[in-house]
mmCIF file of N, CA and C in Angstrom:
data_model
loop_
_atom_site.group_PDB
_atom_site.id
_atom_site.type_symbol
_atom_site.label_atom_id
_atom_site.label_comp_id
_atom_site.label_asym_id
_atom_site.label_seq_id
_atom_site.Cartn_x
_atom_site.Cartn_y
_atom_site.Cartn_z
ATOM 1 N N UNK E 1 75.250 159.382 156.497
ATOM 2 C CA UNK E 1 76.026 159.224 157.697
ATOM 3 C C UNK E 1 76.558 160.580 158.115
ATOM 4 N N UNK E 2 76.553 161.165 158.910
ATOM 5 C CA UNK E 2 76.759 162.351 160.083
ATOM 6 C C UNK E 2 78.616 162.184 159.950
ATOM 7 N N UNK E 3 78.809 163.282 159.673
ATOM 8 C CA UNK E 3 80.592 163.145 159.869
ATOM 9 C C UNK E 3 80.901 163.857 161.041
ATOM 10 N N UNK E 4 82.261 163.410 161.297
ATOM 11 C CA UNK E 4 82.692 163.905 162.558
ATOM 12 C C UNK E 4 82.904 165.115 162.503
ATOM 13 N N UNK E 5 82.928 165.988 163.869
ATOM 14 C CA UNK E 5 82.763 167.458 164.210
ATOM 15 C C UNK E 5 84.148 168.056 163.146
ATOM 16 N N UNK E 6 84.121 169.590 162.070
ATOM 17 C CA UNK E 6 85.136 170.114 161.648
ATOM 18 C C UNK E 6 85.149 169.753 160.424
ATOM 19 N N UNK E 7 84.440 168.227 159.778
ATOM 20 C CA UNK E 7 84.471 167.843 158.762
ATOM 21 C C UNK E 7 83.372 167.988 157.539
ATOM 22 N N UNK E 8 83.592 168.003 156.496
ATOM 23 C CA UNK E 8 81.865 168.186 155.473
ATOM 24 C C UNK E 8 81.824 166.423 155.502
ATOM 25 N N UNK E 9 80.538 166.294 154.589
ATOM 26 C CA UNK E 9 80.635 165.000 154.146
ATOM 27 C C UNK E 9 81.306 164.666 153.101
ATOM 28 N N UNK E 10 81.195 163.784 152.651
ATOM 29 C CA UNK E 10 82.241 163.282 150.893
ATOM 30 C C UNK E 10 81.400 162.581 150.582
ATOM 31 N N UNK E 11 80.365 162.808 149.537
ATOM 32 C CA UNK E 11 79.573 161.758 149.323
ATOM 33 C C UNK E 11 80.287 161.050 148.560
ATOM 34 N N UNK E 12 79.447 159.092 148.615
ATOM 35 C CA UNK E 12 79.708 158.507 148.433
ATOM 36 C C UNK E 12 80.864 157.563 149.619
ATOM 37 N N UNK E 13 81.379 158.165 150.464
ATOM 38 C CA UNK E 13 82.170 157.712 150.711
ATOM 39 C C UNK E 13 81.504 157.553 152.688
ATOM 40 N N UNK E 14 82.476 156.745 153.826
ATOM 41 C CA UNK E 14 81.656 156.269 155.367
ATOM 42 C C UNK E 14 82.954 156.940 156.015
ATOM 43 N N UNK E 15 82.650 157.526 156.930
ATOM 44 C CA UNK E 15 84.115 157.986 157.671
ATOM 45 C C UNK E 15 84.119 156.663 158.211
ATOM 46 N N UNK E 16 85.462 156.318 158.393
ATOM 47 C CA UNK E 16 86.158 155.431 159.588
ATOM 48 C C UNK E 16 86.742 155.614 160.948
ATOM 49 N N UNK E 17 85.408 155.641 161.288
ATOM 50 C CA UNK E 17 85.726 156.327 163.114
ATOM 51 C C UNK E 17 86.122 155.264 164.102
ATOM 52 N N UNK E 18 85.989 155.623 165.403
ATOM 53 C CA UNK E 18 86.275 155.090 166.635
ATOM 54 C C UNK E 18 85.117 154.103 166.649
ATOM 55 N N UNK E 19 84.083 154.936 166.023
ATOM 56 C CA UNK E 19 82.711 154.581 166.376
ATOM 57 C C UNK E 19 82.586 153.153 165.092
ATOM 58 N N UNK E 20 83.047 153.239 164.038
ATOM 59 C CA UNK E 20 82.886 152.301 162.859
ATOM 60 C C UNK E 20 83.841 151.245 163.230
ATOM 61 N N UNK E 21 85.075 151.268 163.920
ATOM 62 C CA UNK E 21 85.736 151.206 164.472
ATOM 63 C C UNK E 21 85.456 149.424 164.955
ATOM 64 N N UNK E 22 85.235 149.831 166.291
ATOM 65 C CA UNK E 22 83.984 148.774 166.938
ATOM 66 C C UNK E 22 83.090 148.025 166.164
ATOM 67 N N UNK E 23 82.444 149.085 165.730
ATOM 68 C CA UNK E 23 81.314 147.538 164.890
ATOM 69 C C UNK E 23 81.787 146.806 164.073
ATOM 70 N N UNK E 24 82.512 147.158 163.263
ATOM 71 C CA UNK E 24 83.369 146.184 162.186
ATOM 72 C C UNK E 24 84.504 145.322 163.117
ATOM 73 N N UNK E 25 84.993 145.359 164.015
ATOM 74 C CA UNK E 25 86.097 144.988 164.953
ATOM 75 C C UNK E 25 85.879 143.451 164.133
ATOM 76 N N UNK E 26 85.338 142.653 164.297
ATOM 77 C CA UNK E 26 85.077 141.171 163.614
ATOM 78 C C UNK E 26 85.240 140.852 162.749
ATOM 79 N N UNK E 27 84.113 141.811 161.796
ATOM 80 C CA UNK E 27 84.793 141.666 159.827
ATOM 81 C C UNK E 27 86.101 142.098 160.022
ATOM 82 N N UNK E 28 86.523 142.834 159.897
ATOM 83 C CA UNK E 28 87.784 143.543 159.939
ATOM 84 C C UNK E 28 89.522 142.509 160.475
ATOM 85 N N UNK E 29 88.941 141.788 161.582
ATOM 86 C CA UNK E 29 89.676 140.771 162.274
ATOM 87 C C UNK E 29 89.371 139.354 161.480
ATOM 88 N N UNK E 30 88.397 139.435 160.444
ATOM 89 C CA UNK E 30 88.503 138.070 159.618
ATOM 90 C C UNK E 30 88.951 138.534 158.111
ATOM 91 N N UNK E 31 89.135 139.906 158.300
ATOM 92 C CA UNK E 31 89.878 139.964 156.818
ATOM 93 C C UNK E 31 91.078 139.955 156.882
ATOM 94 N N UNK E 32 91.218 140.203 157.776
ATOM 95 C CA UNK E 32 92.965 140.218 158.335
ATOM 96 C C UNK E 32 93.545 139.029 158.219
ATOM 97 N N UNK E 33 93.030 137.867 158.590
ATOM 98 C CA UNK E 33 93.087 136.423 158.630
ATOM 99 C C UNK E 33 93.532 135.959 156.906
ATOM 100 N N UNK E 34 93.101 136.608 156.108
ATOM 101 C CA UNK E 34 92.687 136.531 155.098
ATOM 102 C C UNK E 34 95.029 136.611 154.094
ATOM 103 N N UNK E 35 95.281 137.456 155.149
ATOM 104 C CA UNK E 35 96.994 137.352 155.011
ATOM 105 C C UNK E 35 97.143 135.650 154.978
ATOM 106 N N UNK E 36 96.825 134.786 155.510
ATOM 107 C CA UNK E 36 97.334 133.580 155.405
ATOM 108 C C UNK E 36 96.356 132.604 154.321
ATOM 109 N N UNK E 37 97.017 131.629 153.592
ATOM 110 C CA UNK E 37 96.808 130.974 152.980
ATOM 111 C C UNK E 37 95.528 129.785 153.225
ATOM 112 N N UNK E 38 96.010 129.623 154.565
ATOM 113 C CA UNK E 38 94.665 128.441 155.026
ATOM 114 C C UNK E 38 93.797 129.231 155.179
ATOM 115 N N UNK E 39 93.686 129.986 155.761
ATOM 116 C CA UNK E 39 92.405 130.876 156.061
ATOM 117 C C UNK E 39 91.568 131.325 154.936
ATOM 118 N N UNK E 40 92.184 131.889 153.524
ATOM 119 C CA UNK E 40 91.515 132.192 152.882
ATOM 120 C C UNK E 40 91.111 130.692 152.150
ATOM 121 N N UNK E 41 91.596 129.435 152.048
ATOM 122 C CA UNK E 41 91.191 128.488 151.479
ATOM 123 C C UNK E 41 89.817 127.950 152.760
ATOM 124 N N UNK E 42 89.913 127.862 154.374
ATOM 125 C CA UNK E 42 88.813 127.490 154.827
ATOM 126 C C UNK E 42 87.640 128.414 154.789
ATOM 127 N N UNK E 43 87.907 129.621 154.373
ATOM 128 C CA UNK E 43 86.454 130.798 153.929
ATOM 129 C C UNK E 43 85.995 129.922 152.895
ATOM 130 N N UNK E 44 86.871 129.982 152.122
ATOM 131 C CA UNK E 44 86.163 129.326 150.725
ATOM 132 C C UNK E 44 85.464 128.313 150.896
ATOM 133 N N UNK E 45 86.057 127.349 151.705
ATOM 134 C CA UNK E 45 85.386 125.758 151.807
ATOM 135 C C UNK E 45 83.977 125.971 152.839
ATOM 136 N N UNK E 46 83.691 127.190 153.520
ATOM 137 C CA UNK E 46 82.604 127.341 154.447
ATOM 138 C C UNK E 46 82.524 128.302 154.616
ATOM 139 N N UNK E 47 81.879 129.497 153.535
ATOM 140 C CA UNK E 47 82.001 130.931 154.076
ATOM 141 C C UNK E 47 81.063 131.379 155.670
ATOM 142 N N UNK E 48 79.749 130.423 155.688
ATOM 143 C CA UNK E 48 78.890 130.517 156.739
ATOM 144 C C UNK E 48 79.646 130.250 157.955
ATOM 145 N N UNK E 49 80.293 129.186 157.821
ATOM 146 C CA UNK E 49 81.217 128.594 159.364
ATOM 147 C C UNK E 49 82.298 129.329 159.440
ATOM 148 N N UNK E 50 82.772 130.131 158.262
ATOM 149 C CA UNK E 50 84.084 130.955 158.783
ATOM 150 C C UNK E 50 83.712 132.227 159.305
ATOM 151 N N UNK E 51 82.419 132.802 158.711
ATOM 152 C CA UNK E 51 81.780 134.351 159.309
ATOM 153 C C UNK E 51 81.362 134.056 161.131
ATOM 154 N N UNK E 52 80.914 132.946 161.101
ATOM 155 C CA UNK E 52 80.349 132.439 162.920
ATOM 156 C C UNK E 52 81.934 132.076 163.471
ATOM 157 N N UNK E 53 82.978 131.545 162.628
ATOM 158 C CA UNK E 53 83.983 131.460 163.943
ATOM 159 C C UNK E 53 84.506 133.234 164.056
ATOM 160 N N UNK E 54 84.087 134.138 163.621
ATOM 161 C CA UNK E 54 84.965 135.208 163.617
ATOM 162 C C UNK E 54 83.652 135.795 164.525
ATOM 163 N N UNK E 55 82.389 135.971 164.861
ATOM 164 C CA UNK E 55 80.985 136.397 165.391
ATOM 165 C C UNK E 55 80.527 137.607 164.338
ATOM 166 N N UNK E 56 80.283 137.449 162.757
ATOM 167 C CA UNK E 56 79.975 138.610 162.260
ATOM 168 C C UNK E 56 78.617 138.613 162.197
ATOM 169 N N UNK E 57 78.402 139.804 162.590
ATOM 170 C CA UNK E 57 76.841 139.828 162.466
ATOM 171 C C UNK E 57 75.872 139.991 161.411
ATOM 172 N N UNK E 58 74.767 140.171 161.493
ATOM 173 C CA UNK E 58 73.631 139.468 160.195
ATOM 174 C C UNK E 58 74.008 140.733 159.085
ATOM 175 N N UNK E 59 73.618 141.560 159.450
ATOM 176 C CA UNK E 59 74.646 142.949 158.377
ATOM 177 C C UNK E 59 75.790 142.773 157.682
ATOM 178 N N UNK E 60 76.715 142.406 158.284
ATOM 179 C CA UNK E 60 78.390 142.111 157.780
ATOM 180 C C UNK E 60 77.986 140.567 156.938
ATOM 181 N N UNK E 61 77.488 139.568 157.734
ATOM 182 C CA UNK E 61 77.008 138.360 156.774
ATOM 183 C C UNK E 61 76.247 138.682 155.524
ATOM 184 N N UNK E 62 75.548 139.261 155.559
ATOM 185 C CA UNK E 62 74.985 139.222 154.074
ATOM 186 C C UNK E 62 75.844 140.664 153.388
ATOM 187 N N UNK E 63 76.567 141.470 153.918
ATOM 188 C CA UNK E 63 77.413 141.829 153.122
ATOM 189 C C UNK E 63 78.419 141.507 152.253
ATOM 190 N N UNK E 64 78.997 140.036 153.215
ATOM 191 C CA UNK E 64 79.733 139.480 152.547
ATOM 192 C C UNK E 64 79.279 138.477 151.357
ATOM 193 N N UNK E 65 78.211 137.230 151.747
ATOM 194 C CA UNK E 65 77.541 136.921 151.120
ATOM 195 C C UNK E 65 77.120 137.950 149.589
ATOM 196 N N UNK E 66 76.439 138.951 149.207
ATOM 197 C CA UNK E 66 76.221 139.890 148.618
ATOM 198 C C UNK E 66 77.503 140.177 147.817
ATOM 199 N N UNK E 67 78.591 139.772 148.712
ATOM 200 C CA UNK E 67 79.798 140.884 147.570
ATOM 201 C C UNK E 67 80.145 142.152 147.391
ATOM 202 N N UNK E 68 79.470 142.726 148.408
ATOM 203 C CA UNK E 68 78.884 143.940 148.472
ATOM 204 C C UNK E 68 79.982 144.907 149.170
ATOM 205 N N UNK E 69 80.795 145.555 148.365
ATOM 206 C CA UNK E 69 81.972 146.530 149.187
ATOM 207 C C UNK E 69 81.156 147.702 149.772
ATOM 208 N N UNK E 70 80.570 148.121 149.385
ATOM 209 C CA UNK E 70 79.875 149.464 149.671
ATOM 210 C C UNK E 70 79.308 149.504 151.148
ATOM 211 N N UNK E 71 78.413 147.869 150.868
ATOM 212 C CA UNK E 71 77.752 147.599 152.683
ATOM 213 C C UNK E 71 78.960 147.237 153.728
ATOM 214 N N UNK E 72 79.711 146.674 152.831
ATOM 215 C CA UNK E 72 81.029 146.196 154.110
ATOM 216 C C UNK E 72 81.456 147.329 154.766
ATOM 217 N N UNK E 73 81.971 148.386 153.908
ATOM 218 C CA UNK E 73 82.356 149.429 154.583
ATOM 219 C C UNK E 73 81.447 149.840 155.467
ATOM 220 N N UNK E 74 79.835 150.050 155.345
ATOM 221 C CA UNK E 74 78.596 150.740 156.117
ATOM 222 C C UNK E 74 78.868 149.839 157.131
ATOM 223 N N UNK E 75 79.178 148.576 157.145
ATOM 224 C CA UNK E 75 79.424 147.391 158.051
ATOM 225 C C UNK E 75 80.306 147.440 159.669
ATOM 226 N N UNK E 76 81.482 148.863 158.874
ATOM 227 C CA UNK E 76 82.331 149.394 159.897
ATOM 228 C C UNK E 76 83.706 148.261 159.047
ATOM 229 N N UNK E 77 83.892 147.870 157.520
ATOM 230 C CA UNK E 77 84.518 147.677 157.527
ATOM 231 C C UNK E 77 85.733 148.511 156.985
ATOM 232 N N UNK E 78 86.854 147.923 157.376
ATOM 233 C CA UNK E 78 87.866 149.180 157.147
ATOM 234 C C UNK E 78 88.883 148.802 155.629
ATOM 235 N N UNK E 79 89.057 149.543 154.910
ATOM 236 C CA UNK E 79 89.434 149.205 153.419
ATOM 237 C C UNK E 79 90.813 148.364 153.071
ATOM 238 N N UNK E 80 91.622 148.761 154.191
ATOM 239 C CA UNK E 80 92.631 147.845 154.546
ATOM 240 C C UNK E 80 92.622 147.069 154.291
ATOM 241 N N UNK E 81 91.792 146.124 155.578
ATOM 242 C CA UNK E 81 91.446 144.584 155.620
ATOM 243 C C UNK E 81 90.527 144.556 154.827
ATOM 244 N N UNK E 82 89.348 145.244 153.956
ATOM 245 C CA UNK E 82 88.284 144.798 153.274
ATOM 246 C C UNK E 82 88.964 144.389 151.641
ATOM 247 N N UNK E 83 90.268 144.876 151.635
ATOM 248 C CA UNK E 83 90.985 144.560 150.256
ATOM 249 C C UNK E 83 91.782 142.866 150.518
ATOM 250 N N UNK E 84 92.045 142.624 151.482
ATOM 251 C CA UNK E 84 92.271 141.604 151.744
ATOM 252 C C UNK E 84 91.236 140.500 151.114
ATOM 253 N N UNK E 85 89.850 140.680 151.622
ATOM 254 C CA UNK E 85 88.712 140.140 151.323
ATOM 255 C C UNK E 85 88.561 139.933 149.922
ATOM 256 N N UNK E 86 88.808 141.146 149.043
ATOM 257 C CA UNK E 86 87.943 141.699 147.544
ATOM 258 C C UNK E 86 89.118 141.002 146.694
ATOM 259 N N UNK E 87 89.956 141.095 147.290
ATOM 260 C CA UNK E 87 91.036 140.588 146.630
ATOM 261 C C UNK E 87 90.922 139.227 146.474
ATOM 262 N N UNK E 88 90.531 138.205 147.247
ATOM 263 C CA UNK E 88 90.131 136.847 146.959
ATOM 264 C C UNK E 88 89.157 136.422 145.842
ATOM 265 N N UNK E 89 88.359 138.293 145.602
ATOM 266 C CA UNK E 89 87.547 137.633 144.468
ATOM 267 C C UNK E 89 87.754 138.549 143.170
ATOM 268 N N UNK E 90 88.783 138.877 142.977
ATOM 269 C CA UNK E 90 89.745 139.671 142.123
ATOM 270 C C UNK E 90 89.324 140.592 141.612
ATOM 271 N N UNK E 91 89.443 141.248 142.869
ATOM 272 C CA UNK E 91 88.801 142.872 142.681
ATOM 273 C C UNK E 91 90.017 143.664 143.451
ATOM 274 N N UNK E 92 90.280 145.181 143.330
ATOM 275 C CA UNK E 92 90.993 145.739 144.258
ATOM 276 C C UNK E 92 90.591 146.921 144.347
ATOM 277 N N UNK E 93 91.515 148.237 144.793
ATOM 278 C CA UNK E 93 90.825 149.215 145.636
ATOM 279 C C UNK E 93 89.671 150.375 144.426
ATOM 280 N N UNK E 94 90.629 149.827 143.179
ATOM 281 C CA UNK E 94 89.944 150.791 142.622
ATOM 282 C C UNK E 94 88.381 150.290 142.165
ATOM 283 N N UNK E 95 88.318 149.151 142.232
ATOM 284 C CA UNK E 95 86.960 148.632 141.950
ATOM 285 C C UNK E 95 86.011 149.135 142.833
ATOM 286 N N UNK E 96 86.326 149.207 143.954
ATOM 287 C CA UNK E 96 86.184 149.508 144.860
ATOM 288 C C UNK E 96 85.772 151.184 144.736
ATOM 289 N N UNK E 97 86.903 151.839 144.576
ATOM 290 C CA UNK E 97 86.564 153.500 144.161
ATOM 291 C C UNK E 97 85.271 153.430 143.044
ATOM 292 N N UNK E 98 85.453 152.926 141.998
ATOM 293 C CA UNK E 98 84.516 153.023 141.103
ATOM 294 C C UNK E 98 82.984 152.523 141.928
ATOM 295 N N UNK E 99 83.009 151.623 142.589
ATOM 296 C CA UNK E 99 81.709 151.390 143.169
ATOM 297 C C UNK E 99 81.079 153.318 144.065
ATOM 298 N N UNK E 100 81.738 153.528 144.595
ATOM 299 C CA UNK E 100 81.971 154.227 145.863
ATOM 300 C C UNK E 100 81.196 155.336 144.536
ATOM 301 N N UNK E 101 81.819 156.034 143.669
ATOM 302 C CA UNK E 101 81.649 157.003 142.866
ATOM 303 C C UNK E 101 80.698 156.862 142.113
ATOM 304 N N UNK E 102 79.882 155.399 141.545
ATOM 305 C CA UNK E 102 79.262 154.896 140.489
ATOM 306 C C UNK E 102 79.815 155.223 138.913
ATOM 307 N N UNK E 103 80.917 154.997 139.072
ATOM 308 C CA UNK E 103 81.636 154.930 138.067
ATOM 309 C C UNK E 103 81.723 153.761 137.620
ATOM 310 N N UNK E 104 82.667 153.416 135.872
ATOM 311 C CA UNK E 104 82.851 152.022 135.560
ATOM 312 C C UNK E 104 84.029 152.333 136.302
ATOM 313 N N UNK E 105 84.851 150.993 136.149
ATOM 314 C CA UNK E 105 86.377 151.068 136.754
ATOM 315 C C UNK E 105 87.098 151.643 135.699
ATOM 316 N N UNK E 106 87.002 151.972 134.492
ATOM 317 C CA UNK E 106 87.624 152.152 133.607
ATOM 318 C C UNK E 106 87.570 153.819 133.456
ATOM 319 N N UNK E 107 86.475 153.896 133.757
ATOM 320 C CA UNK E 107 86.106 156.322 133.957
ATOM 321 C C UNK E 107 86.701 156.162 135.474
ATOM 322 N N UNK E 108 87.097 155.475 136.500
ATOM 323 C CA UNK E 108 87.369 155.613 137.674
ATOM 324 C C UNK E 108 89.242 155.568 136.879
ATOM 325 N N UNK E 109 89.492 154.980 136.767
ATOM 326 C CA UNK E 109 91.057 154.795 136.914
ATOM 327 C C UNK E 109 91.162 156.266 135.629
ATOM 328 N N UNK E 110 90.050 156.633 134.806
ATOM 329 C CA UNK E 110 91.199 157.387 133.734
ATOM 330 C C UNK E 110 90.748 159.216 134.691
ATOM 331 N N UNK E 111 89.486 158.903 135.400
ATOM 332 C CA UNK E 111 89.253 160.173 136.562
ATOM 333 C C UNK E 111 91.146 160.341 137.525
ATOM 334 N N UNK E 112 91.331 159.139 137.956
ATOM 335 C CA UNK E 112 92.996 159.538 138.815
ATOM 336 C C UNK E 112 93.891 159.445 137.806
ATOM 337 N N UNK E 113 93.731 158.971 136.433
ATOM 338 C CA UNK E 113 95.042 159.413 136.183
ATOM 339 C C UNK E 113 94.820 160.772 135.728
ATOM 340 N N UNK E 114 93.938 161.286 135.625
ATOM 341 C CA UNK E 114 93.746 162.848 134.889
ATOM 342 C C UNK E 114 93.993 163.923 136.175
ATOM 343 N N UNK E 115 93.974 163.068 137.127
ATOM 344 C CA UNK E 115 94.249 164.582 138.606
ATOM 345 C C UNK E 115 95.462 163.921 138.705
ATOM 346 N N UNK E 116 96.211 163.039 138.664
ATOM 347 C CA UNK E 116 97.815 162.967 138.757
ATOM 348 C C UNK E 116 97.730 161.920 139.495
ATOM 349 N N UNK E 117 96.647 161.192 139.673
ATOM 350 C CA UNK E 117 97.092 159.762 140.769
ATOM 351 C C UNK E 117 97.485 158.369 139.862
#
């Protein structure tokens, strides 16, 4: 992915632009949903009928389907709301980092605590 003008890349990692922005606008607006209790219980009961009431498209659907944090983000989803999501299936950001890095989660969490995070 091409980063925005001034910037290098970071591998491993999707900028979150204006442009990513937009395409995720949907996933992003059904992870959000994901703050309330019914919502995350009617995903569960129909993940297919809850991705079509939100309009996610065939990319973001089988991202989610998949489980797949890495494509969600390529998806235009934004980590915010995509923890909302990961979190239903008891995962959180650092699982998340470790994917991103190909790390386990376990060399991912002892990588930040060794730089001070």
């Amino acid at each position: 992915m091409a980063s925005p003008a001034g910037h290098e890349p970071i591998p491993g990692t999707t900028i979150f632009d204006g442009r990513m922005a937009m395409k995720g606008y949907a996933l992003n607006k059904m992870c959000y949903s994901f703050n309330e209790a019914a919502a995350r219980q009617e995903f569960l009961a129909d993940e297919d009928a809850y991705c079509t009431k939100f309009g996610l498209n065939d990319e973001q659907r089988k991202a989610i389907k998949d489980r797949d944090a890495l494509a969600l983000l390529g998806a235009g989803g934004n980590i915010y709301y995509l923890a909302k999501f990961v979190g239903m299936l008891g995962l959180n950001v650092q699982d998340i980092g470790a994917q991103q890095t190909g790390m386990t989660v376990e060399d991912f969490k002892a990588k930040l605590k060794a730089a001070g995070n």
